[in-house]
Amino acid sequence: MVSAISTTTAATAAATSTAAGMSPAASANYDTFLKMLTTQLKNQDPLNPMEGTDFAVQLATFSGVEQQAQTNKLLQQMIAQSGAGLGQLAEWIGKEVRTTEPVWFGDTALTLDIAPDSRADGVTLVVMNESGREVLREEIGPGEGQIDWFGRDDAGQKLADGRYSFVIESSRAGEVISEVAAGAYARVAEAEVSDKGVELNLEGGGSVLASQIEALRDPG
C-alpha cells in the first residue's frame, strides 16, 4: 500500500508541475483532475488500494487529451494569423516563386533575377552548391533583368543535378564593390502551415517561408 500511495504522490506532483506551465483554462482542468485523484485516494479501500500505475494511466490519458486540444488550438491560431486557409494554400501549388534559398537544378534552365550595382563595369555570377561551396563563376556583364541559367561549366559541361544558390558580384575598375544574393524561380510542390508560418516545399527538395518569397508567377 505504501508503494501505491508514494507512486500516486509522484503522479500528483507531476500533474501539478505540468499545470503550472499551462493556460488558465487548461490549468483549471488539471485542478479538477487533481481533486478527483485526491478523492479517489481518500475513499479507496485501505485493504485493497488502487495501484499507483492506475493513477499514472489516468494522468497520462488526461494529459494526452489536453495536449491534443492545445495542438488543435495552436493550429487554428496559425492558420488565422497567416491569413490563409487550406483553399488559399492550394493556390500556391504549381506556381513558381522567386527565392534566394537554394533551388533545384536538373534538366531545364533556371530563371534568375539579376540586379547588380548600378556603378559596376563588371558583373560576375557566383554559383554555390547546397552546402554553400562555390562551384562556378561566370562573367555576365552589366545590366539587370531576368536571365536563363543553363548550368554549364567553363568546358561547356552541365553541372550535376542538385540544389544551387546564386550571388551577384559587382566590380568597378577591378575591385569588388558589392555582393548580393540573386533570386531564382522554383516550382511549389506543397504548401503547409508549420509553427513558423506558411511554408512552401519546392520541387527537388528544400522549402521557404511564404513571408520570404520575393515574387510569384505562373510556370512557363
PDB file of C-alpha atoms in Angstrom:
ATOM      1  CA  MET A   1       0.000   0.000   0.000  1.00  0.00           C
ATOM      2  CA  VAL A   2       2.905   2.316   0.764  1.00  0.00           C
ATOM      3  CA  SER A   3       4.175   1.807  -2.794  1.00  0.00           C
ATOM      4  CA  ALA A   4       0.779   2.690  -4.262  1.00  0.00           C
ATOM      5  CA  ILE A   5       0.490   5.893  -2.211  1.00  0.00           C
ATOM      6  CA  SER A   6       4.044   7.056  -2.972  1.00  0.00           C
ATOM      7  CA  THR A   7       3.534   6.436  -6.684  1.00  0.00           C
ATOM      8  CA  THR A   8       0.282   8.381  -6.580  1.00  0.00           C
ATOM      9  CA  THR A   9       2.013  11.269  -4.799  1.00  0.00           C
ATOM     10  CA  ALA A  10       4.653  11.371  -7.542  1.00  0.00           C
ATOM     11  CA  ALA A  11       1.984  11.380 -10.250  1.00  0.00           C
ATOM     12  CA  THR A  12       0.112  14.178  -8.477  1.00  0.00           C
ATOM     13  CA  ALA A  13       3.302  16.230  -8.180  1.00  0.00           C
ATOM     14  CA  ALA A  14       3.971  15.759 -11.888  1.00  0.00           C
ATOM     15  CA  ALA A  15       0.465  16.912 -12.731  1.00  0.00           C
ATOM     16  CA  THR A  16       0.881  19.996 -10.557  1.00  0.00           C
ATOM     17  CA  SER A  17       4.158  20.846 -12.269  1.00  0.00           C
ATOM     18  CA  THR A  18       2.562  20.450 -15.704  1.00  0.00           C
ATOM     19  CA  ALA A  19      -0.423  22.602 -14.782  1.00  0.00           C
ATOM     20  CA  ALA A  20       1.880  25.442 -13.722  1.00  0.00           C
ATOM     21  CA  GLY A  21       3.044  25.938 -17.306  1.00  0.00           C
ATOM     22  CA  MET A  22      -0.362  25.740 -18.999  1.00  0.00           C
ATOM     23  CA  SER A  23      -3.022  28.236 -19.949  1.00  0.00           C
ATOM     24  CA  PRO A  24      -5.603  29.260 -17.274  1.00  0.00           C
ATOM     25  CA  ALA A  25      -8.290  27.033 -18.837  1.00  0.00           C
ATOM     26  CA  ALA A  26      -6.010  24.024 -19.041  1.00  0.00           C
ATOM     27  CA  SER A  27      -4.742  24.677 -15.503  1.00  0.00           C
ATOM     28  CA  ALA A  28      -8.343  24.721 -14.217  1.00  0.00           C
ATOM     29  CA  ASN A  29      -8.957  21.362 -15.852  1.00  0.00           C
ATOM     30  CA  TYR A  30      -5.874  19.968 -14.149  1.00  0.00           C
ATOM     31  CA  ASP A  31      -7.069  21.314 -10.807  1.00  0.00           C
ATOM     32  CA  THR A  32     -10.307  19.385 -11.301  1.00  0.00           C
ATOM     33  CA  PHE A  33      -8.352  16.277 -12.185  1.00  0.00           C
ATOM     34  CA  LEU A  34      -6.172  16.619  -9.074  1.00  0.00           C
ATOM     35  CA  LYS A  35      -9.298  16.870  -6.904  1.00  0.00           C
ATOM     36  CA  MET A  36     -10.554  13.647  -8.479  1.00  0.00           C
ATOM     37  CA  LEU A  37      -7.238  11.944  -7.698  1.00  0.00           C
ATOM     38  CA  THR A  38      -7.379  13.145  -4.086  1.00  0.00           C
ATOM     39  CA  THR A  39     -10.961  11.931  -3.691  1.00  0.00           C
ATOM     40  CA  GLN A  40     -10.034   8.520  -5.098  1.00  0.00           C
ATOM     41  CA  LEU A  41      -7.118   8.293  -2.676  1.00  0.00           C
ATOM     42  CA  LYS A  42      -9.240   9.236   0.349  1.00  0.00           C
ATOM     43  CA  ASN A  43     -12.075   6.836  -0.438  1.00  0.00           C
ATOM     44  CA  GLN A  44     -10.209   3.767  -1.599  1.00  0.00           C
ATOM     45  CA  ASP A  45     -10.252   0.577   0.426  1.00  0.00           C
ATOM     46  CA  PRO A  46      -7.090   0.527   2.607  1.00  0.00           C
ATOM     47  CA  LEU A  47      -7.050  -3.278   2.319  1.00  0.00           C
ATOM     48  CA  ASN A  48      -7.273  -3.139  -1.478  1.00  0.00           C
ATOM     49  CA  PRO A  49      -5.802   0.184  -2.639  1.00  0.00           C
ATOM     50  CA  MET A  50      -5.735   1.253  -6.238  1.00  0.00           C
ATOM     51  CA  GLU A  51      -2.387   0.543  -7.858  1.00  0.00           C
ATOM     52  CA  GLY A  52      -0.161   3.558  -8.460  1.00  0.00           C
ATOM     53  CA  THR A  53       0.082   2.548 -12.108  1.00  0.00           C
ATOM     54  CA  ASP A  54      -3.686   3.094 -12.448  1.00  0.00           C
ATOM     55  CA  PHE A  55      -3.278   6.685 -11.315  1.00  0.00           C
ATOM     56  CA  ALA A  56      -0.395   7.140 -13.773  1.00  0.00           C
ATOM     57  CA  VAL A  57      -2.534   5.798 -16.626  1.00  0.00           C
ATOM     58  CA  GLN A  58      -5.333   8.232 -15.736  1.00  0.00           C
ATOM     59  CA  LEU A  59      -2.856  11.122 -15.662  1.00  0.00           C
ATOM     60  CA  ALA A  60      -1.290  10.130 -18.989  1.00  0.00           C
ATOM     61  CA  THR A  61      -4.691   9.784 -20.647  1.00  0.00           C
ATOM     62  CA  PHE A  62      -5.866  13.187 -19.450  1.00  0.00           C
ATOM     63  CA  SER A  63      -2.555  14.792 -20.405  1.00  0.00           C
ATOM     64  CA  GLY A  64      -2.747  13.310 -23.911  1.00  0.00           C
ATOM     65  CA  VAL A  65      -6.261  14.625 -24.499  1.00  0.00           C
ATOM     66  CA  GLU A  66      -5.321  18.060 -23.176  1.00  0.00           C
ATOM     67  CA  GLN A  67      -2.195  18.163 -25.351  1.00  0.00           C
ATOM     68  CA  GLN A  68      -4.214  17.315 -28.451  1.00  0.00           C
ATOM     69  CA  ALA A  69      -6.699  20.073 -27.641  1.00  0.00           C
ATOM     70  CA  GLN A  70      -3.861  22.571 -27.246  1.00  0.00           C
ATOM     71  CA  THR A  71      -2.300  21.409 -30.546  1.00  0.00           C
ATOM     72  CA  ASN A  72      -5.593  21.867 -32.401  1.00  0.00           C
ATOM     73  CA  LYS A  73      -5.994  25.330 -30.891  1.00  0.00           C
ATOM     74  CA  LEU A  74      -2.445  26.287 -31.916  1.00  0.00           C
ATOM     75  CA  LEU A  75      -3.016  25.066 -35.474  1.00  0.00           C
ATOM     76  CA  GLN A  76      -6.181  27.132 -35.770  1.00  0.00           C
ATOM     77  CA  GLN A  77      -4.320  30.194 -34.487  1.00  0.00           C
ATOM     78  CA  MET A  78      -1.512  29.712 -37.022  1.00  0.00           C
ATOM     79  CA  ILE A  79      -3.956  29.408 -39.896  1.00  0.00           C
ATOM     80  CA  ALA A  80      -5.804  32.528 -38.739  1.00  0.00           C
ATOM     81  CA  GLN A  81      -2.575  34.506 -38.297  1.00  0.00           C
ATOM     82  CA  SER A  82      -1.250  33.508 -41.714  1.00  0.00           C
ATOM     83  CA  GLY A  83      -4.479  34.681 -43.310  1.00  0.00           C
ATOM     84  CA  ALA A  84      -4.562  31.569 -45.463  1.00  0.00           C
ATOM     85  CA  GLY A  85      -6.990  28.698 -45.215  1.00  0.00           C
ATOM     86  CA  LEU A  86      -6.377  25.355 -46.895  1.00  0.00           C
ATOM     87  CA  GLY A  87      -8.199  26.527 -50.012  1.00  0.00           C
ATOM     88  CA  GLN A  88      -5.896  29.507 -50.331  1.00  0.00           C
ATOM     89  CA  LEU A  89      -2.801  27.403 -49.660  1.00  0.00           C
ATOM     90  CA  ALA A  90      -3.790  25.108 -52.536  1.00  0.00           C
ATOM     91  CA  GLU A  91      -3.460  28.069 -54.912  1.00  0.00           C
ATOM     92  CA  TRP A  92       0.312  28.054 -54.314  1.00  0.00           C
ATOM     93  CA  ILE A  93       0.718  24.529 -55.710  1.00  0.00           C
ATOM     94  CA  GLY A  94       2.265  24.531 -59.184  1.00  0.00           C
ATOM     95  CA  LYS A  95       3.190  28.217 -59.061  1.00  0.00           C
ATOM     96  CA  GLU A  96       6.768  29.406 -59.399  1.00  0.00           C
ATOM     97  CA  VAL A  97       8.216  31.527 -56.620  1.00  0.00           C
ATOM     98  CA  ARG A  98      11.416  33.550 -56.535  1.00  0.00           C
ATOM     99  CA  THR A  99      13.713  32.939 -53.622  1.00  0.00           C
ATOM    100  CA  THR A 100      17.368  33.365 -52.704  1.00  0.00           C
ATOM    101  CA  GLU A 101      17.364  29.962 -50.959  1.00  0.00           C
ATOM    102  CA  PRO A 102      18.987  27.015 -52.817  1.00  0.00           C
ATOM    103  CA  VAL A 103      16.715  25.687 -55.582  1.00  0.00           C
ATOM    104  CA  TRP A 104      16.763  22.500 -57.640  1.00  0.00           C
ATOM    105  CA  PHE A 105      18.563  22.452 -60.999  1.00  0.00           C
ATOM    106  CA  GLY A 106      18.016  19.472 -63.271  1.00  0.00           C
ATOM    107  CA  ASP A 107      17.251  19.153 -66.969  1.00  0.00           C
ATOM    108  CA  THR A 108      15.797  22.619 -67.532  1.00  0.00           C
ATOM    109  CA  ALA A 109      17.274  26.092 -67.194  1.00  0.00           C
ATOM    110  CA  LEU A 110      16.603  28.213 -64.124  1.00  0.00           C
ATOM    111  CA  THR A 111      15.321  31.767 -64.370  1.00  0.00           C
ATOM    112  CA  LEU A 112      17.477  34.136 -62.327  1.00  0.00           C
ATOM    113  CA  ASP A 113      16.702  37.734 -61.434  1.00  0.00           C
ATOM    114  CA  ILE A 114      19.839  39.819 -61.847  1.00  0.00           C
ATOM    115  CA  ALA A 115      20.227  43.226 -60.166  1.00  0.00           C
ATOM    116  CA  PRO A 116      23.896  44.287 -59.945  1.00  0.00           C
ATOM    117  CA  ASP A 117      25.204  47.553 -58.542  1.00  0.00           C
ATOM    118  CA  SER A 118      24.474  50.376 -60.974  1.00  0.00           C
ATOM    119  CA  ARG A 119      28.085  51.599 -60.681  1.00  0.00           C
ATOM    120  CA  ALA A 120      29.529  48.264 -61.824  1.00  0.00           C
ATOM    121  CA  ASP A 121      31.522  47.898 -65.043  1.00  0.00           C
ATOM    122  CA  GLY A 122      31.871  44.151 -64.446  1.00  0.00           C
ATOM    123  CA  VAL A 123      29.380  41.602 -63.075  1.00  0.00           C
ATOM    124  CA  THR A 124      30.090  38.018 -62.035  1.00  0.00           C
ATOM    125  CA  LEU A 125      27.524  35.338 -61.276  1.00  0.00           C
ATOM    126  CA  VAL A 126      28.828  33.191 -58.418  1.00  0.00           C
ATOM    127  CA  VAL A 127      27.206  29.740 -58.174  1.00  0.00           C
ATOM    128  CA  MET A 128      27.242  27.753 -54.931  1.00  0.00           C
ATOM    129  CA  ASN A 129      26.100  24.232 -54.185  1.00  0.00           C
ATOM    130  CA  GLU A 130      23.708  23.218 -51.412  1.00  0.00           C
ATOM    131  CA  SER A 131      26.453  23.213 -48.795  1.00  0.00           C
ATOM    132  CA  GLY A 132      27.446  26.782 -49.715  1.00  0.00           C
ATOM    133  CA  ARG A 133      30.677  25.883 -51.552  1.00  0.00           C
ATOM    134  CA  GLU A 134      31.480  27.905 -54.659  1.00  0.00           C
ATOM    135  CA  VAL A 135      31.363  25.714 -57.779  1.00  0.00           C
ATOM    136  CA  LEU A 136      31.327  28.195 -60.665  1.00  0.00           C
ATOM    137  CA  ARG A 137      31.983  31.834 -61.588  1.00  0.00           C
ATOM    138  CA  GLU A 138      30.573  33.352 -64.779  1.00  0.00           C
ATOM    139  CA  GLU A 139      31.136  36.822 -66.207  1.00  0.00           C
ATOM    140  CA  ILE A 140      27.704  38.061 -67.306  1.00  0.00           C
ATOM    141  CA  GLY A 141      28.322  41.748 -67.915  1.00  0.00           C
ATOM    142  CA  PRO A 142      26.443  44.816 -66.613  1.00  0.00           C
ATOM    143  CA  GLY A 143      22.684  45.124 -66.882  1.00  0.00           C
ATOM    144  CA  GLU A 144      19.732  43.910 -64.887  1.00  0.00           C
ATOM    145  CA  GLY A 145      16.705  41.737 -65.501  1.00  0.00           C
ATOM    146  CA  GLN A 146      15.918  38.050 -65.865  1.00  0.00           C
ATOM    147  CA  ILE A 147      18.263  35.556 -67.490  1.00  0.00           C
ATOM    148  CA  ASP A 148      18.099  31.820 -68.157  1.00  0.00           C
ATOM    149  CA  TRP A 149      20.860  29.891 -66.414  1.00  0.00           C
ATOM    150  CA  PHE A 150      21.741  26.607 -68.117  1.00  0.00           C
ATOM    151  CA  GLY A 151      24.324  25.457 -65.594  1.00  0.00           C
ATOM    152  CA  ARG A 152      27.346  24.906 -67.848  1.00  0.00           C
ATOM    153  CA  ASP A 153      30.937  24.998 -66.641  1.00  0.00           C
ATOM    154  CA  ASP A 154      33.885  26.564 -68.490  1.00  0.00           C
ATOM    155  CA  ALA A 155      34.200  23.432 -70.641  1.00  0.00           C
ATOM    156  CA  GLY A 156      30.526  23.569 -71.600  1.00  0.00           C
ATOM    157  CA  GLN A 157      29.641  20.574 -69.441  1.00  0.00           C
ATOM    158  CA  LYS A 158      26.398  20.589 -67.480  1.00  0.00           C
ATOM    159  CA  LEU A 159      26.733  20.783 -63.712  1.00  0.00           C
ATOM    160  CA  ALA A 160      25.414  17.855 -61.698  1.00  0.00           C
ATOM    161  CA  ASP A 161      21.752  17.866 -60.757  1.00  0.00           C
ATOM    162  CA  GLY A 162      21.299  19.414 -57.351  1.00  0.00           C
ATOM    163  CA  ARG A 163      20.298  22.489 -55.410  1.00  0.00           C
ATOM    164  CA  TYR A 164      22.156  25.718 -56.090  1.00  0.00           C
ATOM    165  CA  SER A 165      22.095  29.312 -54.882  1.00  0.00           C
ATOM    166  CA  PHE A 166      23.481  32.418 -56.579  1.00  0.00           C
ATOM    167  CA  VAL A 167      25.290  35.661 -55.747  1.00  0.00           C
ATOM    168  CA  ILE A 168      25.818  38.682 -57.985  1.00  0.00           C
ATOM    169  CA  GLU A 169      29.306  40.125 -57.538  1.00  0.00           C
ATOM    170  CA  SER A 170      29.608  43.687 -58.864  1.00  0.00           C
ATOM    171  CA  SER A 171      33.010  45.233 -59.547  1.00  0.00           C
ATOM    172  CA  ARG A 172      34.370  48.529 -60.780  1.00  0.00           C
ATOM    173  CA  ALA A 173      37.903  49.077 -62.071  1.00  0.00           C
ATOM    174  CA  GLY A 174      38.751  45.558 -60.973  1.00  0.00           C
ATOM    175  CA  GLU A 175      37.575  45.969 -57.382  1.00  0.00           C
ATOM    176  CA  VAL A 176      34.508  44.298 -55.890  1.00  0.00           C
ATOM    177  CA  ILE A 177      32.019  46.943 -54.751  1.00  0.00           C
ATOM    178  CA  SER A 178      29.025  44.778 -53.774  1.00  0.00           C
ATOM    179  CA  GLU A 179      27.770  41.224 -53.403  1.00  0.00           C
ATOM    180  CA  VAL A 180      24.043  40.467 -53.320  1.00  0.00           C
ATOM    181  CA  ALA A 181      22.043  37.252 -53.467  1.00  0.00           C
ATOM    182  CA  ALA A 182      20.293  36.599 -56.769  1.00  0.00           C
ATOM    183  CA  GLY A 183      16.751  35.254 -56.727  1.00  0.00           C
ATOM    184  CA  ALA A 184      15.886  32.089 -58.662  1.00  0.00           C
ATOM    185  CA  TYR A 185      12.461  30.749 -59.596  1.00  0.00           C
ATOM    186  CA  ALA A 186      11.366  27.323 -58.383  1.00  0.00           C
ATOM    187  CA  ARG A 187       8.044  25.493 -58.562  1.00  0.00           C
ATOM    188  CA  VAL A 188       5.978  24.879 -55.423  1.00  0.00           C
ATOM    189  CA  ALA A 189       5.210  21.215 -54.778  1.00  0.00           C
ATOM    190  CA  GLU A 190       3.412  21.560 -51.437  1.00  0.00           C
ATOM    191  CA  ALA A 191       2.142  24.269 -49.102  1.00  0.00           C
ATOM    192  CA  GLU A 192       1.597  23.734 -45.399  1.00  0.00           C
ATOM    193  CA  VAL A 193       1.169  25.591 -42.133  1.00  0.00           C
ATOM    194  CA  SER A 194       4.036  24.976 -39.694  1.00  0.00           C
ATOM    195  CA  ASP A 195       4.979  26.569 -36.399  1.00  0.00           C
ATOM    196  CA  LYS A 196       7.000  29.074 -38.464  1.00  0.00           C
ATOM    197  CA  GLY A 197       4.059  30.144 -40.624  1.00  0.00           C
ATOM    198  CA  VAL A 198       3.045  29.203 -44.175  1.00  0.00           C
ATOM    199  CA  GLU A 199       5.848  27.031 -45.548  1.00  0.00           C
ATOM    200  CA  LEU A 200       6.277  26.179 -49.234  1.00  0.00           C
ATOM    201  CA  ASN A 201       8.050  22.945 -50.160  1.00  0.00           C
ATOM    202  CA  LEU A 202       9.783  23.232 -53.526  1.00  0.00           C
ATOM    203  CA  GLU A 203      10.225  20.659 -56.282  1.00  0.00           C
ATOM    204  CA  GLY A 204      13.524  18.836 -55.882  1.00  0.00           C
ATOM    205  CA  GLY A 205      13.626  19.483 -52.147  1.00  0.00           C
ATOM    206  CA  GLY A 206      14.053  22.467 -49.910  1.00  0.00           C
ATOM    207  CA  SER A 207      11.461  24.836 -48.539  1.00  0.00           C
ATOM    208  CA  VAL A 208      10.901  28.538 -47.991  1.00  0.00           C
ATOM    209  CA  LEU A 209       8.522  30.584 -45.872  1.00  0.00           C
ATOM    210  CA  ALA A 210       5.819  32.475 -47.745  1.00  0.00           C
ATOM    211  CA  SER A 211       6.992  35.638 -45.985  1.00  0.00           C
ATOM    212  CA  GLN A 212      10.416  35.237 -47.652  1.00  0.00           C
ATOM    213  CA  ILE A 213       9.068  34.967 -51.192  1.00  0.00           C
ATOM    214  CA  GLU A 214      10.119  37.874 -53.442  1.00  0.00           C
ATOM    215  CA  ALA A 215       7.848  37.157 -56.434  1.00  0.00           C
ATOM    216  CA  LEU A 216       5.195  34.733 -57.680  1.00  0.00           C
ATOM    217  CA  ARG A 217       4.349  33.714 -61.258  1.00  0.00           C
ATOM    218  CA  ASP A 218       2.664  31.054 -63.365  1.00  0.00           C
ATOM    219  CA  PRO A 219       5.104  28.444 -64.752  1.00  0.00           C
ATOM    220  CA  GLY A 220       6.367  28.848 -68.291  1.00  0.00           C
TER     221      GLY A 220
END
